[in-house]
């Protein structure tokens, strides 16, 4: 079974620029999450999708962050404009409906200069 | 709100030493509890889990018991190896969302 794919793996941008991350989940996993992991901290949930609908985006800074999940499969997370404090690893995770375990992708390491 | 607190690291041990990483949680309801591991340069991997009180999760020689009375889920291993060097995250699941502790870095020396 293929795992969660994310791209790019690394991205360096200057503040006020825009950036987008892509996630391809495990086939059949209806629930998709984006987490932000700042260096030295545990991951924090940004947004949760069930199929292509948003379940929870209460922690997403909506003035600059946006996310979508096309046709309930792939998802993109965008930051526009980026700030220095957005430097972090952005993790995508999936789980099957009614299961507890989440499967994580390798993450995208973002550096904002 | 719900939260997870882990012992601070880094933890440095010699090979074959006994490992304990403390984890306590605060939650309404009855969460599932997890330990995830992040090896250098790799993504998060599920190490073990427990879904109800008194359950014991185990994997690769690691164990943790869900203690509702002390709201704890401490990770233990009887004899660590150099290959266990990684960052360990305790987490709880509530409403399908994971809430993580801050992580504990483990370094095992030969």
JSON list of C-alpha atoms in Angstrom, two decimals:
[
{"chain": "A", "resi": 1, "resn": "UNK", "atom": "CA", "xyz": [0.00, 0.00, 0.00]},
{"chain": "A", "resi": 2, "resn": "UNK", "atom": "CA", "xyz": [1.46, 3.37, -1.01]},
{"chain": "A", "resi": 3, "resn": "UNK", "atom": "CA", "xyz": [1.93, 5.89, 1.77]},
{"chain": "A", "resi": 4, "resn": "UNK", "atom": "CA", "xyz": [1.01, 9.54, 2.00]},
{"chain": "A", "resi": 5, "resn": "UNK", "atom": "CA", "xyz": [2.89, 11.61, -0.57]},
{"chain": "A", "resi": 6, "resn": "UNK", "atom": "CA", "xyz": [3.80, 15.26, -0.10]},
{"chain": "A", "resi": 7, "resn": "UNK", "atom": "CA", "xyz": [5.61, 17.77, -2.25]},
{"chain": "A", "resi": 8, "resn": "UNK", "atom": "CA", "xyz": [7.81, 19.64, -2.30]},
{"chain": "A", "resi": 9, "resn": "UNK", "atom": "CA", "xyz": [9.98, 18.26, 0.49]},
{"chain": "A", "resi": 10, "resn": "UNK", "atom": "CA", "xyz": [11.77, 21.56, 1.04]},
{"chain": "A", "resi": 11, "resn": "UNK", "atom": "CA", "xyz": [10.93, 25.15, 0.20]},
{"chain": "A", "resi": 12, "resn": "UNK", "atom": "CA", "xyz": [12.75, 28.39, 0.90]},
{"chain": "A", "resi": 13, "resn": "UNK", "atom": "CA", "xyz": [10.96, 31.69, 0.27]},
{"chain": "A", "resi": 14, "resn": "UNK", "atom": "CA", "xyz": [11.19, 35.29, 1.34]},
{"chain": "A", "resi": 15, "resn": "UNK", "atom": "CA", "xyz": [8.61, 36.86, 3.62]},
{"chain": "A", "resi": 16, "resn": "UNK", "atom": "CA", "xyz": [5.52, 38.20, 1.87]},
{"chain": "A", "resi": 17, "resn": "UNK", "atom": "CA", "xyz": [5.87, 35.61, -0.90]},
{"chain": "A", "resi": 18, "resn": "UNK", "atom": "CA", "xyz": [3.31, 32.89, -1.54]},
{"chain": "A", "resi": 19, "resn": "UNK", "atom": "CA", "xyz": [3.81, 29.14, -1.28]},
{"chain": "A", "resi": 20, "resn": "UNK", "atom": "CA", "xyz": [1.71, 26.02, -1.84]},
{"chain": "A", "resi": 21, "resn": "UNK", "atom": "CA", "xyz": [2.06, 22.48, -0.58]},
{"chain": "A", "resi": 22, "resn": "UNK", "atom": "CA", "xyz": [0.50, 19.38, -2.05]},
{"chain": "A", "resi": 23, "resn": "UNK", "atom": "CA", "xyz": [-0.67, 16.14, -0.43]},
{"chain": "A", "resi": 24, "resn": "UNK", "atom": "CA", "xyz": [-1.74, 12.89, -2.08]},
{"chain": "A", "resi": 25, "resn": "UNK", "atom": "CA", "xyz": [-3.38, 10.65, 0.53]},
{"chain": "A", "resi": 26, "resn": "UNK", "atom": "CA", "xyz": [-3.63, 6.91, 0.84]},
{"chain": "A", "resi": 27, "resn": "UNK", "atom": "CA", "xyz": [-6.35, 5.63, -1.44]},
{"chain": "A", "resi": 28, "resn": "UNK", "atom": "CA", "xyz": [-9.67, 5.27, 0.32]},
{"chain": "A", "resi": 29, "resn": "UNK", "atom": "CA", "xyz": [-8.74, 7.32, 3.39]},
{"chain": "A", "resi": 30, "resn": "UNK", "atom": "CA", "xyz": [-11.61, 9.77, 3.69]},
{"chain": "A", "resi": 31, "resn": "UNK", "atom": "CA", "xyz": [-10.22, 11.98, 6.46]},
{"chain": "A", "resi": 32, "resn": "UNK", "atom": "CA", "xyz": [-7.28, 14.29, 5.75]},
{"chain": "A", "resi": 33, "resn": "UNK", "atom": "CA", "xyz": [-5.40, 16.63, 8.07]},
{"chain": "A", "resi": 34, "resn": "UNK", "atom": "CA", "xyz": [-2.80, 19.36, 7.77]},
{"chain": "A", "resi": 35, "resn": "UNK", "atom": "CA", "xyz": [-0.52, 19.93, 10.76]},
{"chain": "A", "resi": 36, "resn": "UNK", "atom": "CA", "xyz": [2.12, 22.58, 11.43]},
{"chain": "A", "resi": 37, "resn": "UNK", "atom": "CA", "xyz": [5.22, 21.45, 13.34]},
{"chain": "A", "resi": 38, "resn": "UNK", "atom": "CA", "xyz": [7.47, 24.26, 14.53]},
{"chain": "A", "resi": 39, "resn": "UNK", "atom": "CA", "xyz": [11.00, 23.23, 15.46]},
{"chain": "A", "resi": 40, "resn": "UNK", "atom": "CA", "xyz": [11.12, 21.75, 18.95]},
{"chain": "A", "resi": 41, "resn": "UNK", "atom": "CA", "xyz": [7.34, 21.42, 19.26]},
{"chain": "A", "resi": 42, "resn": "UNK", "atom": "CA", "xyz": [4.73, 18.79, 18.57]},
{"chain": "A", "resi": 43, "resn": "UNK", "atom": "CA", "xyz": [2.53, 19.02, 15.48]},
{"chain": "A", "resi": 44, "resn": "UNK", "atom": "CA", "xyz": [-0.53, 21.28, 15.75]},
{"chain": "A", "resi": 45, "resn": "UNK", "atom": "CA", "xyz": [-3.67, 20.77, 13.71]},
{"chain": "A", "resi": 46, "resn": "UNK", "atom": "CA", "xyz": [-4.43, 23.42, 11.11]},
{"chain": "A", "resi": 47, "resn": "UNK", "atom": "CA", "xyz": [-7.38, 21.89, 9.28]},
{"chain": "A", "resi": 48, "resn": "UNK", "atom": "CA", "xyz": [-9.34, 18.65, 9.01]},
{"chain": "A", "resi": 49, "resn": "UNK", "atom": "CA", "xyz": [-11.27, 17.45, 5.93]},
{"chain": "A", "resi": 50, "resn": "UNK", "atom": "CA", "xyz": [-13.82, 14.69, 5.65]},
{"chain": "A", "resi": 51, "resn": "UNK", "atom": "CA", "xyz": [-13.93, 13.81, 1.95]},
{"chain": "A", "resi": 52, "resn": "UNK", "atom": "CA", "xyz": [-13.92, 17.28, 0.38]},
{"chain": "A", "resi": 53, "resn": "UNK", "atom": "CA", "xyz": [-15.70, 19.08, 3.22]},
{"chain": "A", "resi": 54, "resn": "UNK", "atom": "CA", "xyz": [-14.02, 21.01, 6.05]},
{"chain": "A", "resi": 55, "resn": "UNK", "atom": "CA", "xyz": [-14.68, 19.53, 9.50]},
{"chain": "A", "resi": 56, "resn": "UNK", "atom": "CA", "xyz": [-12.47, 21.80, 11.60]},
{"chain": "A", "resi": 57, "resn": "UNK", "atom": "CA", "xyz": [-10.45, 24.84, 10.57]},
{"chain": "A", "resi": 58, "resn": "UNK", "atom": "CA", "xyz": [-10.59, 26.67, 13.89]},
{"chain": "A", "resi": 59, "resn": "UNK", "atom": "CA", "xyz": [-6.77, 26.79, 14.18]},
{"chain": "A", "resi": 60, "resn": "UNK", "atom": "CA", "xyz": [-6.12, 27.89, 10.60]},
{"chain": "A", "resi": 61, "resn": "UNK", "atom": "CA", "xyz": [-4.96, 31.53, 10.30]},
{"chain": "A", "resi": 62, "resn": "UNK", "atom": "CA", "xyz": [-7.48, 32.32, 7.62]},
{"chain": "A", "resi": 63, "resn": "UNK", "atom": "CA", "xyz": [-6.10, 35.76, 6.83]},
{"chain": "A", "resi": 64, "resn": "UNK", "atom": "CA", "xyz": [-3.10, 34.09, 5.18]},
{"chain": "A", "resi": 65, "resn": "UNK", "atom": "CA", "xyz": [-3.66, 30.32, 5.06]},
{"chain": "A", "resi": 66, "resn": "UNK", "atom": "CA", "xyz": [-6.09, 28.49, 2.81]},
{"chain": "A", "resi": 67, "resn": "UNK", "atom": "CA", "xyz": [-6.64, 24.83, 2.01]},
{"chain": "A", "resi": 68, "resn": "UNK", "atom": "CA", "xyz": [-8.76, 22.79, -0.31]},
{"chain": "A", "resi": 69, "resn": "UNK", "atom": "CA", "xyz": [-9.35, 19.15, -1.07]},
{"chain": "A", "resi": 70, "resn": "UNK", "atom": "CA", "xyz": [-10.30, 18.46, -4.64]},
{"chain": "A", "resi": 71, "resn": "UNK", "atom": "CA", "xyz": [-12.87, 15.71, -5.23]},
{"chain": "A", "resi": 72, "resn": "UNK", "atom": "CA", "xyz": [-12.11, 14.29, -1.79]},
{"chain": "A", "resi": 73, "resn": "UNK", "atom": "CA", "xyz": [-8.63, 13.12, -2.82]},
{"chain": "A", "resi": 74, "resn": "UNK", "atom": "CA", "xyz": [-5.58, 15.42, -3.19]},
{"chain": "A", "resi": 75, "resn": "UNK", "atom": "CA", "xyz": [-5.23, 18.50, -1.04]},
{"chain": "A", "resi": 76, "resn": "UNK", "atom": "CA", "xyz": [-3.30, 21.75, -1.23]},
{"chain": "A", "resi": 77, "resn": "UNK", "atom": "CA", "xyz": [-2.34, 24.14, 1.55]},
{"chain": "A", "resi": 78, "resn": "UNK", "atom": "CA", "xyz": [-1.42, 27.69, 0.61]},
{"chain": "A", "resi": 79, "resn": "UNK", "atom": "CA", "xyz": [0.19, 30.54, 2.52]},
{"chain": "A", "resi": 80, "resn": "UNK", "atom": "CA", "xyz": [-0.17, 34.05, 1.13]},
{"chain": "A", "resi": 81, "resn": "UNK", "atom": "CA", "xyz": [1.69, 36.14, 2.21]},
{"chain": "A", "resi": 82, "resn": "UNK", "atom": "CA", "xyz": [4.21, 34.20, 4.28]},
{"chain": "A", "resi": 83, "resn": "UNK", "atom": "CA", "xyz": [5.65, 35.50, 7.54]},
{"chain": "A", "resi": 84, "resn": "UNK", "atom": "CA", "xyz": [8.88, 34.56, 9.29]},
{"chain": "A", "resi": 85, "resn": "UNK", "atom": "CA", "xyz": [6.94, 32.67, 11.97]},
{"chain": "A", "resi": 86, "resn": "UNK", "atom": "CA", "xyz": [5.49, 30.35, 9.32]},
{"chain": "A", "resi": 87, "resn": "UNK", "atom": "CA", "xyz": [8.85, 28.56, 9.12]},
{"chain": "A", "resi": 88, "resn": "UNK", "atom": "CA", "xyz": [7.95, 24.99, 10.08]},
{"chain": "A", "resi": 89, "resn": "UNK", "atom": "CA", "xyz": [7.35, 21.50, 8.76]},
{"chain": "A", "resi": 90, "resn": "UNK", "atom": "CA", "xyz": [3.88, 21.06, 7.28]},
{"chain": "A", "resi": 91, "resn": "UNK", "atom": "CA", "xyz": [2.57, 17.55, 7.68]},
{"chain": "A", "resi": 92, "resn": "UNK", "atom": "CA", "xyz": [-0.29, 15.88, 5.89]},
{"chain": "A", "resi": 93, "resn": "UNK", "atom": "CA", "xyz": [-2.01, 12.92, 7.55]},
{"chain": "A", "resi": 94, "resn": "UNK", "atom": "CA", "xyz": [-4.91, 10.61, 6.67]},
{"chain": "A", "resi": 95, "resn": "UNK", "atom": "CA", "xyz": [-7.04, 8.08, 8.40]},
{"chain": "A", "resi": 96, "resn": "UNK", "atom": "CA", "xyz": [-9.77, 5.67, 7.42]},
{"chain": "A", "resi": 97, "resn": "UNK", "atom": "CA", "xyz": [-13.28, 6.48, 8.47]},
{"chain": "A", "resi": 98, "resn": "UNK", "atom": "CA", "xyz": [-13.99, 5.06, 11.94]},
{"chain": "A", "resi": 99, "resn": "UNK", "atom": "CA", "xyz": [-10.34, 4.22, 12.59]},
{"chain": "A", "resi": 100, "resn": "UNK", "atom": "CA", "xyz": [-8.12, 5.99, 15.13]},
{"chain": "A", "resi": 101, "resn": "UNK", "atom": "CA", "xyz": [-4.71, 5.69, 13.51]},
{"chain": "A", "resi": 102, "resn": "UNK", "atom": "CA", "xyz": [-3.43, 8.54, 11.38]},
{"chain": "A", "resi": 103, "resn": "UNK", "atom": "CA", "xyz": [-0.78, 7.96, 8.71]},
{"chain": "A", "resi": 104, "resn": "UNK", "atom": "CA", "xyz": [1.64, 10.80, 8.13]},
{"chain": "A", "resi": 105, "resn": "UNK", "atom": "CA", "xyz": [3.47, 11.95, 5.05]},
{"chain": "A", "resi": 106, "resn": "UNK", "atom": "CA", "xyz": [7.17, 12.96, 5.13]},
{"chain": "A", "resi": 107, "resn": "UNK", "atom": "CA", "xyz": [6.29, 16.64, 5.44]},
{"chain": "A", "resi": 108, "resn": "UNK", "atom": "CA", "xyz": [7.37, 19.83, 3.68]},
{"chain": "A", "resi": 109, "resn": "UNK", "atom": "CA", "xyz": [10.02, 21.88, 5.44]},
{"chain": "A", "resi": 110, "resn": "UNK", "atom": "CA", "xyz": [9.34, 25.59, 4.85]},
{"chain": "A", "resi": 111, "resn": "UNK", "atom": "CA", "xyz": [11.93, 28.25, 5.58]},
{"chain": "A", "resi": 112, "resn": "UNK", "atom": "CA", "xyz": [10.83, 31.88, 5.37]},
{"chain": "A", "resi": 113, "resn": "UNK", "atom": "CA", "xyz": [13.69, 34.39, 5.15]},
{"chain": "B", "resi": 1, "resn": "UNK", "atom": "CA", "xyz": [-9.07, 22.26, 26.57]},
{"chain": "B", "resi": 2, "resn": "UNK", "atom": "CA", "xyz": [-7.49, 18.89, 25.98]},
{"chain": "B", "resi": 3, "resn": "UNK", "atom": "CA", "xyz": [-3.70, 18.74, 26.30]},
{"chain": "B", "resi": 4, "resn": "UNK", "atom": "CA", "xyz": [-0.69, 16.43, 26.58]},
{"chain": "B", "resi": 5, "resn": "UNK", "atom": "CA", "xyz": [2.42, 17.01, 28.68]},
{"chain": "B", "resi": 6, "resn": "UNK", "atom": "CA", "xyz": [5.65, 15.07, 28.20]},
{"chain": "B", "resi": 7, "resn": "UNK", "atom": "CA", "xyz": [8.86, 15.04, 30.16]},
{"chain": "B", "resi": 8, "resn": "UNK", "atom": "CA", "xyz": [11.40, 17.38, 28.69]},
{"chain": "B", "resi": 9, "resn": "UNK", "atom": "CA", "xyz": [14.43, 16.13, 26.84]},
{"chain": "B", "resi": 10, "resn": "UNK", "atom": "CA", "xyz": [16.90, 15.46, 25.64]},
{"chain": "B", "resi": 11, "resn": "UNK", "atom": "CA", "xyz": [17.25, 12.09, 27.32]},
{"chain": "B", "resi": 12, "resn": "UNK", "atom": "CA", "xyz": [20.64, 10.44, 26.91]},
{"chain": "B", "resi": 13, "resn": "UNK", "atom": "CA", "xyz": [21.10, 6.76, 27.76]},
{"chain": "B", "resi": 14, "resn": "UNK", "atom": "CA", "xyz": [23.69, 4.08, 27.26]},
{"chain": "B", "resi": 15, "resn": "UNK", "atom": "CA", "xyz": [22.81, 1.07, 25.14]},
{"chain": "B", "resi": 16, "resn": "UNK", "atom": "CA", "xyz": [20.82, -1.58, 27.06]},
{"chain": "B", "resi": 17, "resn": "UNK", "atom": "CA", "xyz": [19.62, 0.92, 29.67]},
{"chain": "B", "resi": 18, "resn": "UNK", "atom": "CA", "xyz": [15.99, 1.08, 30.81]},
{"chain": "B", "resi": 19, "resn": "UNK", "atom": "CA", "xyz": [13.87, 3.83, 29.27]},
{"chain": "B", "resi": 20, "resn": "UNK", "atom": "CA", "xyz": [10.90, 5.71, 30.69]},
{"chain": "B", "resi": 21, "resn": "UNK", "atom": "CA", "xyz": [9.37, 8.75, 29.03]},
{"chain": "B", "resi": 22, "resn": "UNK", "atom": "CA", "xyz": [6.57, 10.25, 31.09]},
{"chain": "B", "resi": 23, "resn": "UNK", "atom": "CA", "xyz": [3.35, 11.44, 29.51]},
{"chain": "B", "resi": 24, "resn": "UNK", "atom": "CA", "xyz": [0.24, 12.83, 31.20]},
{"chain": "B", "resi": 25, "resn": "UNK", "atom": "CA", "xyz": [-2.91, 14.14, 29.60]},
{"chain": "B", "resi": 26, "resn": "UNK", "atom": "CA", "xyz": [-5.95, 16.28, 30.27]},
{"chain": "B", "resi": 27, "resn": "UNK", "atom": "CA", "xyz": [-9.11, 15.42, 28.39]},
{"chain": "B", "resi": 28, "resn": "UNK", "atom": "CA", "xyz": [-12.86, 15.43, 28.62]},
{"chain": "B", "resi": 29, "resn": "UNK", "atom": "CA", "xyz": [-14.36, 12.12, 27.68]},
{"chain": "B", "resi": 30, "resn": "UNK", "atom": "CA", "xyz": [-12.38, 9.00, 26.88]},
{"chain": "B", "resi": 31, "resn": "UNK", "atom": "CA", "xyz": [-9.61, 9.64, 24.36]},
{"chain": "B", "resi": 32, "resn": "UNK", "atom": "CA", "xyz": [-7.43, 7.11, 22.61]},
{"chain": "B", "resi": 33, "resn": "UNK", "atom": "CA", "xyz": [-3.73, 7.49, 23.43]},
{"chain": "B", "resi": 34, "resn": "UNK", "atom": "CA", "xyz": [-0.75, 7.12, 21.12]},
{"chain": "B", "resi": 35, "resn": "UNK", "atom": "CA", "xyz": [3.01, 7.22, 20.97]},
{"chain": "B", "resi": 36, "resn": "UNK", "atom": "CA", "xyz": [4.50, 8.36, 17.68]},
{"chain": "B", "resi": 37, "resn": "UNK", "atom": "CA", "xyz": [8.20, 8.26, 16.81]},
{"chain": "B", "resi": 38, "resn": "UNK", "atom": "CA", "xyz": [10.15, 10.49, 14.43]},
{"chain": "B", "resi": 39, "resn": "UNK", "atom": "CA", "xyz": [13.53, 9.13, 13.36]},
{"chain": "B", "resi": 40, "resn": "UNK", "atom": "CA", "xyz": [16.10, 11.61, 12.02]},
{"chain": "B", "resi": 41, "resn": "UNK", "atom": "CA", "xyz": [15.10, 12.77, 8.55]},
{"chain": "B", "resi": 42, "resn": "UNK", "atom": "CA", "xyz": [11.89, 10.75, 8.50]},
{"chain": "B", "resi": 43, "resn": "UNK", "atom": "CA", "xyz": [8.18, 11.36, 9.04]},
{"chain": "B", "resi": 44, "resn": "UNK", "atom": "CA", "xyz": [6.05, 10.51, 12.05]},
{"chain": "B", "resi": 45, "resn": "UNK", "atom": "CA", "xyz": [5.33, 6.82, 12.57]},
{"chain": "B", "resi": 46, "resn": "UNK", "atom": "CA", "xyz": [2.85, 5.26, 14.94]},
{"chain": "B", "resi": 47, "resn": "UNK", "atom": "CA", "xyz": [4.73, 3.30, 17.60]},
{"chain": "B", "resi": 48, "resn": "UNK", "atom": "CA", "xyz": [1.83, 2.03, 19.72]},
{"chain": "B", "resi": 49, "resn": "UNK", "atom": "CA", "xyz": [-1.64, 2.90, 20.89]},
{"chain": "B", "resi": 50, "resn": "UNK", "atom": "CA", "xyz": [-4.27, 2.15, 23.53]},
{"chain": "B", "resi": 51, "resn": "UNK", "atom": "CA", "xyz": [-7.95, 2.87, 23.15]},
{"chain": "B", "resi": 52, "resn": "UNK", "atom": "CA", "xyz": [-9.36, 2.40, 26.66]},
{"chain": "B", "resi": 53, "resn": "UNK", "atom": "CA", "xyz": [-8.37, 2.38, 30.31]},
{"chain": "B", "resi": 54, "resn": "UNK", "atom": "CA", "xyz": [-5.96, -0.38, 31.40]},
{"chain": "B", "resi": 55, "resn": "UNK", "atom": "CA", "xyz": [-5.13, -1.28, 27.78]},
{"chain": "B", "resi": 56, "resn": "UNK", "atom": "CA", "xyz": [-1.45, -1.88, 27.14]},
{"chain": "B", "resi": 57, "resn": "UNK", "atom": "CA", "xyz": [0.01, -0.96, 23.77]},
{"chain": "B", "resi": 58, "resn": "UNK", "atom": "CA", "xyz": [3.26, -2.61, 22.70]},
{"chain": "B", "resi": 59, "resn": "UNK", "atom": "CA", "xyz": [5.55, -2.65, 19.68]},
{"chain": "B", "resi": 60, "resn": "UNK", "atom": "CA", "xyz": [9.28, -3.20, 19.02]},
{"chain": "B", "resi": 61, "resn": "UNK", "atom": "CA", "xyz": [9.92, -3.80, 22.73]},
{"chain": "B", "resi": 62, "resn": "UNK", "atom": "CA", "xyz": [8.21, -0.56, 23.76]},
{"chain": "B", "resi": 63, "resn": "UNK", "atom": "CA", "xyz": [5.17, -0.60, 26.06]},
{"chain": "B", "resi": 64, "resn": "UNK", "atom": "CA", "xyz": [2.71, 1.89, 27.50]},
{"chain": "B", "resi": 65, "resn": "UNK", "atom": "CA", "xyz": [-0.35, 1.37, 29.70]},
{"chain": "B", "resi": 66, "resn": "UNK", "atom": "CA", "xyz": [-3.42, 3.63, 29.63]},
{"chain": "B", "resi": 67, "resn": "UNK", "atom": "CA", "xyz": [-3.88, 4.73, 33.27]},
{"chain": "B", "resi": 68, "resn": "UNK", "atom": "CA", "xyz": [-7.13, 6.60, 33.67]},
{"chain": "B", "resi": 69, "resn": "UNK", "atom": "CA", "xyz": [-6.72, 7.12, 37.42]},
{"chain": "B", "resi": 70, "resn": "UNK", "atom": "CA", "xyz": [-3.42, 8.97, 36.96]},
{"chain": "B", "resi": 71, "resn": "UNK", "atom": "CA", "xyz": [-4.21, 10.27, 33.43]},
{"chain": "B", "resi": 72, "resn": "UNK", "atom": "CA", "xyz": [-0.89, 8.89, 32.25]},
{"chain": "B", "resi": 73, "resn": "UNK", "atom": "CA", "xyz": [0.53, 6.91, 29.33]},
{"chain": "B", "resi": 74, "resn": "UNK", "atom": "CA", "xyz": [4.24, 6.49, 30.11]},
{"chain": "B", "resi": 75, "resn": "UNK", "atom": "CA", "xyz": [6.47, 4.89, 27.48]},
{"chain": "B", "resi": 76, "resn": "UNK", "atom": "CA", "xyz": [8.91, 2.17, 28.62]},
{"chain": "B", "resi": 77, "resn": "UNK", "atom": "CA", "xyz": [11.51, -0.10, 27.09]},
{"chain": "B", "resi": 78, "resn": "UNK", "atom": "CA", "xyz": [13.63, -2.55, 29.02]},
{"chain": "B", "resi": 79, "resn": "UNK", "atom": "CA", "xyz": [16.80, -2.31, 26.93]},
{"chain": "B", "resi": 80, "resn": "UNK", "atom": "CA", "xyz": [17.33, 0.52, 24.44]},
{"chain": "B", "resi": 81, "resn": "UNK", "atom": "CA", "xyz": [19.47, 0.30, 21.33]},
{"chain": "B", "resi": 82, "resn": "UNK", "atom": "CA", "xyz": [21.35, 2.95, 19.39]},
{"chain": "B", "resi": 83, "resn": "UNK", "atom": "CA", "xyz": [18.73, 2.57, 16.66]},
{"chain": "B", "resi": 84, "resn": "UNK", "atom": "CA", "xyz": [16.05, 3.82, 19.09]},
{"chain": "B", "resi": 85, "resn": "UNK", "atom": "CA", "xyz": [17.54, 7.32, 18.95]},
{"chain": "B", "resi": 86, "resn": "UNK", "atom": "CA", "xyz": [14.65, 9.52, 17.79]},
{"chain": "B", "resi": 87, "resn": "UNK", "atom": "CA", "xyz": [12.06, 12.02, 18.97]},
{"chain": "B", "resi": 88, "resn": "UNK", "atom": "CA", "xyz": [9.04, 10.47, 20.72]},
{"chain": "B", "resi": 89, "resn": "UNK", "atom": "CA", "xyz": [5.63, 12.16, 20.79]},
{"chain": "B", "resi": 90, "resn": "UNK", "atom": "CA", "xyz": [2.75, 11.30, 23.08]},
{"chain": "B", "resi": 91, "resn": "UNK", "atom": "CA", "xyz": [-0.67, 12.17, 21.67]},
{"chain": "B", "resi": 92, "resn": "UNK", "atom": "CA", "xyz": [-4.37, 11.82, 22.37]},
{"chain": "B", "resi": 93, "resn": "UNK", "atom": "CA", "xyz": [-7.19, 11.53, 19.89]},
{"chain": "B", "resi": 94, "resn": "UNK", "atom": "CA", "xyz": [-10.40, 13.40, 20.46]},
{"chain": "B", "resi": 95, "resn": "UNK", "atom": "CA", "xyz": [-13.10, 13.85, 17.85]},
{"chain": "B", "resi": 96, "resn": "UNK", "atom": "CA", "xyz": [-10.75, 12.36, 15.28]},
{"chain": "B", "resi": 97, "resn": "UNK", "atom": "CA", "xyz": [-8.07, 14.99, 15.92]},
{"chain": "B", "resi": 98, "resn": "UNK", "atom": "CA", "xyz": [-4.64, 14.36, 17.39]},
{"chain": "B", "resi": 99, "resn": "UNK", "atom": "CA", "xyz": [-3.27, 16.58, 20.15]},
{"chain": "B", "resi": 100, "resn": "UNK", "atom": "CA", "xyz": [0.47, 16.12, 20.63]},
{"chain": "B", "resi": 101, "resn": "UNK", "atom": "CA", "xyz": [2.90, 16.71, 23.43]},
{"chain": "B", "resi": 102, "resn": "UNK", "atom": "CA", "xyz": [6.03, 18.71, 22.71]},
{"chain": "B", "resi": 103, "resn": "UNK", "atom": "CA", "xyz": [8.17, 15.65, 22.04]},
{"chain": "B", "resi": 104, "resn": "UNK", "atom": "CA", "xyz": [11.08, 14.06, 23.89]},
{"chain": "B", "resi": 105, "resn": "UNK", "atom": "CA", "xyz": [14.39, 13.56, 22.13]},
{"chain": "B", "resi": 106, "resn": "UNK", "atom": "CA", "xyz": [16.14, 10.30, 22.99]},
{"chain": "B", "resi": 107, "resn": "UNK", "atom": "CA", "xyz": [19.82, 9.75, 22.28]},
{"chain": "B", "resi": 108, "resn": "UNK", "atom": "CA", "xyz": [21.29, 6.29, 22.89]},
{"chain": "B", "resi": 109, "resn": "UNK", "atom": "CA", "xyz": [25.07, 6.00, 23.07]},
{"chain": "B", "resi": 110, "resn": "UNK", "atom": "CA", "xyz": [26.96, 2.75, 22.34]}
]
